[in-house]
Short mmCIF file of C-alpha atoms and ligand atoms in Angstrom, two decimals:
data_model
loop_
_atom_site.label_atom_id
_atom_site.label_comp_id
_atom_site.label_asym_id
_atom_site.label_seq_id
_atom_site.Cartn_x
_atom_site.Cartn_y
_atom_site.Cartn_z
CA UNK A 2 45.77 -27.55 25.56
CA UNK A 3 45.16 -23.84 25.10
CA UNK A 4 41.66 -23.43 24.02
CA UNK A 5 41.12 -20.94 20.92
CA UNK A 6 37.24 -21.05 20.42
CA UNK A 7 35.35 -21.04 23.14
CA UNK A 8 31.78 -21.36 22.36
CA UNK A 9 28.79 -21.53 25.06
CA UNK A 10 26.43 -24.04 23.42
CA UNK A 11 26.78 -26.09 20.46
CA UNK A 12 25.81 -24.54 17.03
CA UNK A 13 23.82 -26.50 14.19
CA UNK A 14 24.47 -27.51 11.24
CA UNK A 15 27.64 -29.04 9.16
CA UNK A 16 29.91 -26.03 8.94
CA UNK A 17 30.15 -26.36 12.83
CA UNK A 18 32.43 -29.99 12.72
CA UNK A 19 34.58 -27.97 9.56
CA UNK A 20 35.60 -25.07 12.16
CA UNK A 21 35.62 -27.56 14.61
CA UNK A 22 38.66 -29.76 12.45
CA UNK A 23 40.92 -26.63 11.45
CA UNK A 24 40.70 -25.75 15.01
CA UNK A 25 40.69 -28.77 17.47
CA UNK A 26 41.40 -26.46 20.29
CA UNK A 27 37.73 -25.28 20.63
CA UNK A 28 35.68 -26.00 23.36
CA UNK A 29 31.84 -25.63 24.81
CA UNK A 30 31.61 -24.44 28.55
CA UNK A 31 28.36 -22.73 29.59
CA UNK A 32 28.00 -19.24 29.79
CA UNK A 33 29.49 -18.16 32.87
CA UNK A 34 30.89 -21.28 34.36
CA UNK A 35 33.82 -21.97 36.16
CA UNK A 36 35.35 -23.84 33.05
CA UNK A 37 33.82 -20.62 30.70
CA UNK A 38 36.05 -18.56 33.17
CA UNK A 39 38.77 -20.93 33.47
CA UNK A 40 39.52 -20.91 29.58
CA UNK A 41 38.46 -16.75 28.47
CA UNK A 42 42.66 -15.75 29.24
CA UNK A 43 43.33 -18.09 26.28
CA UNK A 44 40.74 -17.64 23.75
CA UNK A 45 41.38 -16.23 20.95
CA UNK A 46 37.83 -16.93 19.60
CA UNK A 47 34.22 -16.69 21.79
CA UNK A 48 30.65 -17.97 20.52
CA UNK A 49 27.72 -16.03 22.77
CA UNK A 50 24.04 -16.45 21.79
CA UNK A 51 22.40 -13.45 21.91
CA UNK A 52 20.76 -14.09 25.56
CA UNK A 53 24.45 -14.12 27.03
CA UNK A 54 25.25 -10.37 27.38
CA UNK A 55 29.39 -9.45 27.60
CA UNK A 56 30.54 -6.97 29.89
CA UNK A 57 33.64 -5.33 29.49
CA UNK A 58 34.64 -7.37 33.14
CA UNK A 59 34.25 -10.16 31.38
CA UNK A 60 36.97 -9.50 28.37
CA UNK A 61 38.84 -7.83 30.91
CA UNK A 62 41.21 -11.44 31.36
CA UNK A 63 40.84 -12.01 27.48
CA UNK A 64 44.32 -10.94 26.60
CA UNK A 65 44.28 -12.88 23.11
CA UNK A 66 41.25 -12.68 22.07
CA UNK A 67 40.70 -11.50 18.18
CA UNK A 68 37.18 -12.09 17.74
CA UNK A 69 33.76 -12.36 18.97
CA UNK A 70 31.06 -14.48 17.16
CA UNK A 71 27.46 -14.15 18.20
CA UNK A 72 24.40 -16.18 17.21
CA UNK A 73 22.11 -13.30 16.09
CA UNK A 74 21.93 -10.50 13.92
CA UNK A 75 21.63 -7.97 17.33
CA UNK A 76 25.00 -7.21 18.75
CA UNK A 77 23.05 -5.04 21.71
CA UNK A 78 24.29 -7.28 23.90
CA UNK A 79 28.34 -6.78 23.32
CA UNK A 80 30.16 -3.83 24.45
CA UNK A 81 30.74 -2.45 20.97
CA UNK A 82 33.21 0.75 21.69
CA UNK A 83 35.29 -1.39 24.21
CA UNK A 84 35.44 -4.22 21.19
CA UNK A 85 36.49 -1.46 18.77
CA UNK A 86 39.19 0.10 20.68
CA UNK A 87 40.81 -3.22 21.43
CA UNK A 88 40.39 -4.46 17.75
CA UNK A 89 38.22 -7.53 18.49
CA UNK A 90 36.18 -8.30 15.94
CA UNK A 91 32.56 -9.12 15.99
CA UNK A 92 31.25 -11.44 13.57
CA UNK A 93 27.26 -11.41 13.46
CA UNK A 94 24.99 -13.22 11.30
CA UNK A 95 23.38 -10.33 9.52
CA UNK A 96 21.09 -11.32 5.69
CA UNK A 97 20.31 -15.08 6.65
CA UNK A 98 17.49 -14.40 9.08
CA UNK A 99 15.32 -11.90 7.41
CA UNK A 100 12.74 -13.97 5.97
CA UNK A 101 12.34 -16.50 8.72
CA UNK A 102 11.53 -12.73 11.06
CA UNK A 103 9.33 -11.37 8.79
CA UNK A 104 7.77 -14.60 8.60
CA UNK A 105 7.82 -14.85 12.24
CA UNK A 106 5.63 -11.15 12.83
CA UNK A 107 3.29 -11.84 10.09
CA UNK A 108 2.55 -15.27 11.83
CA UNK A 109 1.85 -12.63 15.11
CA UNK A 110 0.17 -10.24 13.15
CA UNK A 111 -2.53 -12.61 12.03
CA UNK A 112 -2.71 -14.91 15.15
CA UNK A 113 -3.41 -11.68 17.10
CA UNK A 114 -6.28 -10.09 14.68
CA UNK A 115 -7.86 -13.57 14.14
CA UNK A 116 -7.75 -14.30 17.22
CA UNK A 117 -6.38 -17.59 16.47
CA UNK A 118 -5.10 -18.49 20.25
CA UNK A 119 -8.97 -18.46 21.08
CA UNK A 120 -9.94 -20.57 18.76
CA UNK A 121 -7.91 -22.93 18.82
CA UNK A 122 -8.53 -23.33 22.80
CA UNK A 123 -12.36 -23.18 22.06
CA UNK A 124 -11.66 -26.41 19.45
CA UNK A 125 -10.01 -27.94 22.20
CA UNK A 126 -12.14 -27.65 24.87
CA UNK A 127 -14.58 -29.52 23.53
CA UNK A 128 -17.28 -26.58 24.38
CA UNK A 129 -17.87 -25.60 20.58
CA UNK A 130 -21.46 -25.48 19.47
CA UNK A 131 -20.94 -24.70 15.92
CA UNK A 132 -20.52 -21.77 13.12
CA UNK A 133 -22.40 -19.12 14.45
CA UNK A 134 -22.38 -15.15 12.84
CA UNK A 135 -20.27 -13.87 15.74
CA UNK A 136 -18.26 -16.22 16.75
CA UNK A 137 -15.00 -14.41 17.77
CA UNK A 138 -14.72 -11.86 15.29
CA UNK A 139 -11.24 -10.88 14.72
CA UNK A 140 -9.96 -7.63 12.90
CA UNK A 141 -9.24 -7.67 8.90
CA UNK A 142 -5.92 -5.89 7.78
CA UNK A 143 -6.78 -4.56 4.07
CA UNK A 144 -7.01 -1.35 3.41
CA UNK A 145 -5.28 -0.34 7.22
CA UNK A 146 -2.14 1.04 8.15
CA UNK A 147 0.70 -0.59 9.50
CA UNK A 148 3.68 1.29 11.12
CA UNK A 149 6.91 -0.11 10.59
CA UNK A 150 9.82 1.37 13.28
CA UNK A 151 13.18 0.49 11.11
CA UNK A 152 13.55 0.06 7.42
CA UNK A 153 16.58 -2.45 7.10
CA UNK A 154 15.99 -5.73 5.49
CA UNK A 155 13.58 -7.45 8.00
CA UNK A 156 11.37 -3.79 8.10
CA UNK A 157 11.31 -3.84 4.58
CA UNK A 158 10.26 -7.83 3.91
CA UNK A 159 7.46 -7.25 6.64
CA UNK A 160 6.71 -4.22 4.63
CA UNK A 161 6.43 -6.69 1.60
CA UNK A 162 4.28 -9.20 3.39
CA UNK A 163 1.52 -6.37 4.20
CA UNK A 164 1.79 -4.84 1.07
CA UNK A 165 0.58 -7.66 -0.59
CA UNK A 166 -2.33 -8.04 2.10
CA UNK A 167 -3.36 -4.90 0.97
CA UNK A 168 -2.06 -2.67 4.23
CA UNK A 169 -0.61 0.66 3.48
CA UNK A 170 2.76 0.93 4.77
CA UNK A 171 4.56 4.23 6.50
CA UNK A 172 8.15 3.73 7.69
CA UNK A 173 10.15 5.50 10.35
CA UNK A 174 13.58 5.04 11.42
CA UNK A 175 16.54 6.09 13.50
CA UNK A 176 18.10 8.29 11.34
CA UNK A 177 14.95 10.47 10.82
CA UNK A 178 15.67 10.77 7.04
CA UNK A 179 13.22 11.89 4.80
CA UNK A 180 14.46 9.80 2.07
CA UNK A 181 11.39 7.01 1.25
CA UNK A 182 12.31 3.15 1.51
CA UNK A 183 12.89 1.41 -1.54
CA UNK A 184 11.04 -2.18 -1.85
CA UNK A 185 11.64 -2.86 -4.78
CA UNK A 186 8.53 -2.80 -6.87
CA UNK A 187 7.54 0.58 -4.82
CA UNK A 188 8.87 3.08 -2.59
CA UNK A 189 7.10 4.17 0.62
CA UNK A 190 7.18 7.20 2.54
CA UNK A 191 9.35 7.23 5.85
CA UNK A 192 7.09 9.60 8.24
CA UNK A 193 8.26 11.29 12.17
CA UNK A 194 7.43 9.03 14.89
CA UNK A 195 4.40 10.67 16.00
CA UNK A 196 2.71 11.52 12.44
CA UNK A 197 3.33 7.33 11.93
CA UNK A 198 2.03 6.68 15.51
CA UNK A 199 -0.98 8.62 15.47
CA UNK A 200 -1.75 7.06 12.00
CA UNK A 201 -0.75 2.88 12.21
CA UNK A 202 -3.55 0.98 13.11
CA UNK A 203 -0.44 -1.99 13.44
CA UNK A 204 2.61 -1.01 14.53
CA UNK A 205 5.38 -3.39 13.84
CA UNK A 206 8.86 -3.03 15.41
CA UNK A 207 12.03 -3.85 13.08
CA UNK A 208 14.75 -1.52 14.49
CA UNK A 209 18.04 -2.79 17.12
CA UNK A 210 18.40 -1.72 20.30
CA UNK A 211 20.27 1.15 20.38
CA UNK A 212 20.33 4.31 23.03
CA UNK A 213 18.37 6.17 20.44
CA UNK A 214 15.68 3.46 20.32
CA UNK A 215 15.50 2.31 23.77
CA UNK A 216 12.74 2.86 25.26
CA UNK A 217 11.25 4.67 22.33
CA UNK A 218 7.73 3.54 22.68
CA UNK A 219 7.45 4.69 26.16
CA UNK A 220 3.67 5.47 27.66
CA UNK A 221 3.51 9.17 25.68
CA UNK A 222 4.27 7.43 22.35
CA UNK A 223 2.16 4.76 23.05
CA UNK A 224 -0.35 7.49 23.97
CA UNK A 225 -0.31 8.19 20.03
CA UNK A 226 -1.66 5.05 18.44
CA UNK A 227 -5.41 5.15 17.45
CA UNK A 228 -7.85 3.04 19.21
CA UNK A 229 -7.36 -0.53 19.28
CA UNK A 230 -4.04 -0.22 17.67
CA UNK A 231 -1.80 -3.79 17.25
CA UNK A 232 1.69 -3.90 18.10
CA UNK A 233 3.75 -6.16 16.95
CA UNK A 234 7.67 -6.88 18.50
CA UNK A 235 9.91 -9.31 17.18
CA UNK A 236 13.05 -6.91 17.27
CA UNK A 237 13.93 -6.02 20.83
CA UNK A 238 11.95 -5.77 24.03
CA UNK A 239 13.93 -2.67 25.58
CA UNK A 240 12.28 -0.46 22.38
CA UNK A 241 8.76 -0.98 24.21
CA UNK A 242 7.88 0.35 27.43
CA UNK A 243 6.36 -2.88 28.91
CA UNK A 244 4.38 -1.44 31.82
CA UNK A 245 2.33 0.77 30.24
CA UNK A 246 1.88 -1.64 26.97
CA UNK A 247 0.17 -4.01 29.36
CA UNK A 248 -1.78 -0.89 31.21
CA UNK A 249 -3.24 0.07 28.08
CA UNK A 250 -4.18 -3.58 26.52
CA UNK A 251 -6.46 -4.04 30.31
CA UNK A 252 -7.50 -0.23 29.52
CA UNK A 253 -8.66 -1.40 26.01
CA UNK A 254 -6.90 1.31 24.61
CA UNK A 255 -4.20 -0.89 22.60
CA UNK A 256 -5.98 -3.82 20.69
CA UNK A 257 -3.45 -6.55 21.00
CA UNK A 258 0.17 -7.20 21.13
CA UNK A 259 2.49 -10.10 19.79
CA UNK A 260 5.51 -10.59 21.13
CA UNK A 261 8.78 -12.47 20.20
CA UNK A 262 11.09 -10.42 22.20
CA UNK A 263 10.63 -9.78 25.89
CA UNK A 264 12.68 -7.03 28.13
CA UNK A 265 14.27 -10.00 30.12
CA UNK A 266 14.12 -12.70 28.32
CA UNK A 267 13.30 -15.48 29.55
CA UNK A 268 12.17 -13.82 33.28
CA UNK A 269 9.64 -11.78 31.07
CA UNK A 270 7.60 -9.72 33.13
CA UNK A 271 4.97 -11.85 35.10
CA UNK A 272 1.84 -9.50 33.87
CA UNK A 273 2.19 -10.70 30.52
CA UNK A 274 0.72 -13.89 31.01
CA UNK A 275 -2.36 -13.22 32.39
CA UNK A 276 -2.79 -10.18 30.06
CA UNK A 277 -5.65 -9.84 27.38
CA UNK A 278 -5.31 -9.95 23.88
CA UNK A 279 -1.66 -11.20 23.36
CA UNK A 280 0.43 -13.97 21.59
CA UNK A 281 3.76 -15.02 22.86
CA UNK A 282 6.23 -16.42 21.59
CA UNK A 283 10.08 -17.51 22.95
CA UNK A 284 11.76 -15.37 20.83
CA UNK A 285 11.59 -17.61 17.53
CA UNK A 286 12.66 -15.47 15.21
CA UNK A 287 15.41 -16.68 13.09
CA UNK A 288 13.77 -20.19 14.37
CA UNK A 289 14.33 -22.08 11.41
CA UNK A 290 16.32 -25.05 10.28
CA UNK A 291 17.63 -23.63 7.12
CA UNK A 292 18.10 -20.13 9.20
CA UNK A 293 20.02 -21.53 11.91
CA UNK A 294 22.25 -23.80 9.76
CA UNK A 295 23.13 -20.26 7.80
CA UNK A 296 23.81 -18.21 11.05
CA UNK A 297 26.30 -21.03 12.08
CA UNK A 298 27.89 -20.82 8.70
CA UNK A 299 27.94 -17.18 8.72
CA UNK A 300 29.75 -17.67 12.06
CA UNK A 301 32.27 -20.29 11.44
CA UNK A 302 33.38 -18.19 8.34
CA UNK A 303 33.85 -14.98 10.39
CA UNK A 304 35.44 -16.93 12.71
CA UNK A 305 38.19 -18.40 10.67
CA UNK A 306 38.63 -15.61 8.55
CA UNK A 307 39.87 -13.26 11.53
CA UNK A 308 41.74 -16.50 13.30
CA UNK A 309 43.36 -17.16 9.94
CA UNK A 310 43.86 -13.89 8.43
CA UNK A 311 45.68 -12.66 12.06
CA UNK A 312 48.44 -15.55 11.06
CA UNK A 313 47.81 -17.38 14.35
C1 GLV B 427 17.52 -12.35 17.04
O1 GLV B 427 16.86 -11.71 17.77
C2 GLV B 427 18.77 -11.95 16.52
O2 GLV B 427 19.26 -10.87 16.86
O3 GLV B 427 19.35 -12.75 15.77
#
């Protein structure tokens, strides 16, 4: 049998066994494998999660292939141009997730400043002695500026969630436009990345990983932030120059960091466990029942509209 979808892993949710009945030629083979390679000249269809980057090599023996379907709203990992000039599609799961993200960095943001991680160990331990006046004093967030890098739909729902903390929000993003960022019951003001740096005592990253935004918080723009500064990453780890994020959290100079996203994910750079003053996470994001049952419909949709609407 000729396989037409070729997925790595199995997707949740009901929408999956729907696809999975208008197209019985569809089959899972790991990322990579011999059976993965075995099956690509035939596919007409492939399902990647977003830790399973394709190379242009790779869709080099796809002759029929119409469409790509990945299980994230990033598509940093595909080889966009080559997709475009062959006309395979990419379907993405863009909308679904944007809550569940936003969620996801406020659930940093406030494990980080109150110091949750600590506490929770200290409960544990057994080795508690009681309320006492200083006992691990975090940071409060009212009345503080956060820094959000991208003002798409997750930016601007984190932008919501701090707003009604009381934070004061400032916005930059790729496209360096002036305009300010609707949210609905307000509009903020978009600022240049060093006049929001220099200003954000939280800085929360919301932008893809593009070549105009890798890298962009390298040690000069880090540099920027005021004393103590939190950062907050639950877009992509390539935006953040890891090194010198973990030189200045031992220096003192940045006040903690959260992270969902990791440069290699999962190999993420050894120094980040032992360093001070962080939360990680295994890139959680869109971790959500509800969430991932939409990203698999969005998917399956995608997928049999182009597999459909090509007459095959
Ligand atoms: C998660 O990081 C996604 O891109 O969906």
């Amino acid at each position: 049998m000729n396989i037409r979808i070729l997925s790595t892993s199995p997707l949740i949710g009901p929408h999956v066994k729907d696809l999975g009945r208008d197209f019985p030629e569809s089959r899972i083979a790991p990322y990579r494998s011999a059976a993965w390679t075995e099956a690509l000249p035939g596919a007409e269809a492939l399902v990647v999660l977003l830790s399973e980057p394709l190379t242009e090599m790779d869709l080099e023996p796809c002759v029929n292939l119409k469409v790509i379907g990945t299980y994230s709203v990033g598509t940093n990992h595909l080889p966009r141009n080559y997709c475009d000039a062959r006309g395979i599609r990419i379907v993405n799961t863009p909308g679904v997730l944007t809550d569940a993200t936003a969620d996801l960095a406020l659930t940093l943001l406030l494990a980080l400043t109150r110091r949750v991680r600590e506490g929770e160990a200290l409960v544990r331990s057994g080795e508690w002695k009681g309320w006492a006046p200083d006992l691990l004093l975090g940071s409060g967030l009212a009345g503080k500026t956060c820094g959000i890098l991208g003002s798409g739909p997750i930016g601007r729902a984190f932008a919501r969630r701090v707003r009604a903390m009381g934070m004061e929000v400032v916005f930059w993003d790729r496209e360096d436009t002036g305009e300010p960022v609707d949210l609905g019951a307000e509009t903020i003001r978009r600022l240049p990345l060093d006049d929001l740096l220099r200003g954000s005592s939280v800085l929360s990253l919301h932008c893809p990983l593009t070549d105009r935004t890798r890298g962009l918080l390298n040690r000069e723009n880090l540099a920027l932030l005021p004393e103590g500064a939190f950062i907050i990453n639950t877009a992509r780890g390539g935006i953040v120059d890891e090194k010198a994020a973990i030189e200045f959290l031992h220096c003192g100079k940045i006040g903690g960091v959260g992270l969902d996203v990791y440069e290699n994910e999962p190999d993420i750079d050894r120094q980040w466990r032992g360093a001070p003053r962080t939360v990680l996470l295994p890139h959680l994001g869109s971790a959500t029942r509800e969430t991932r049952e939409e990203m698999s419909r969005l998917l399956c949709d995608g997928i049999r509209n182009v597999l459909t609407s090509s007459g095959t």
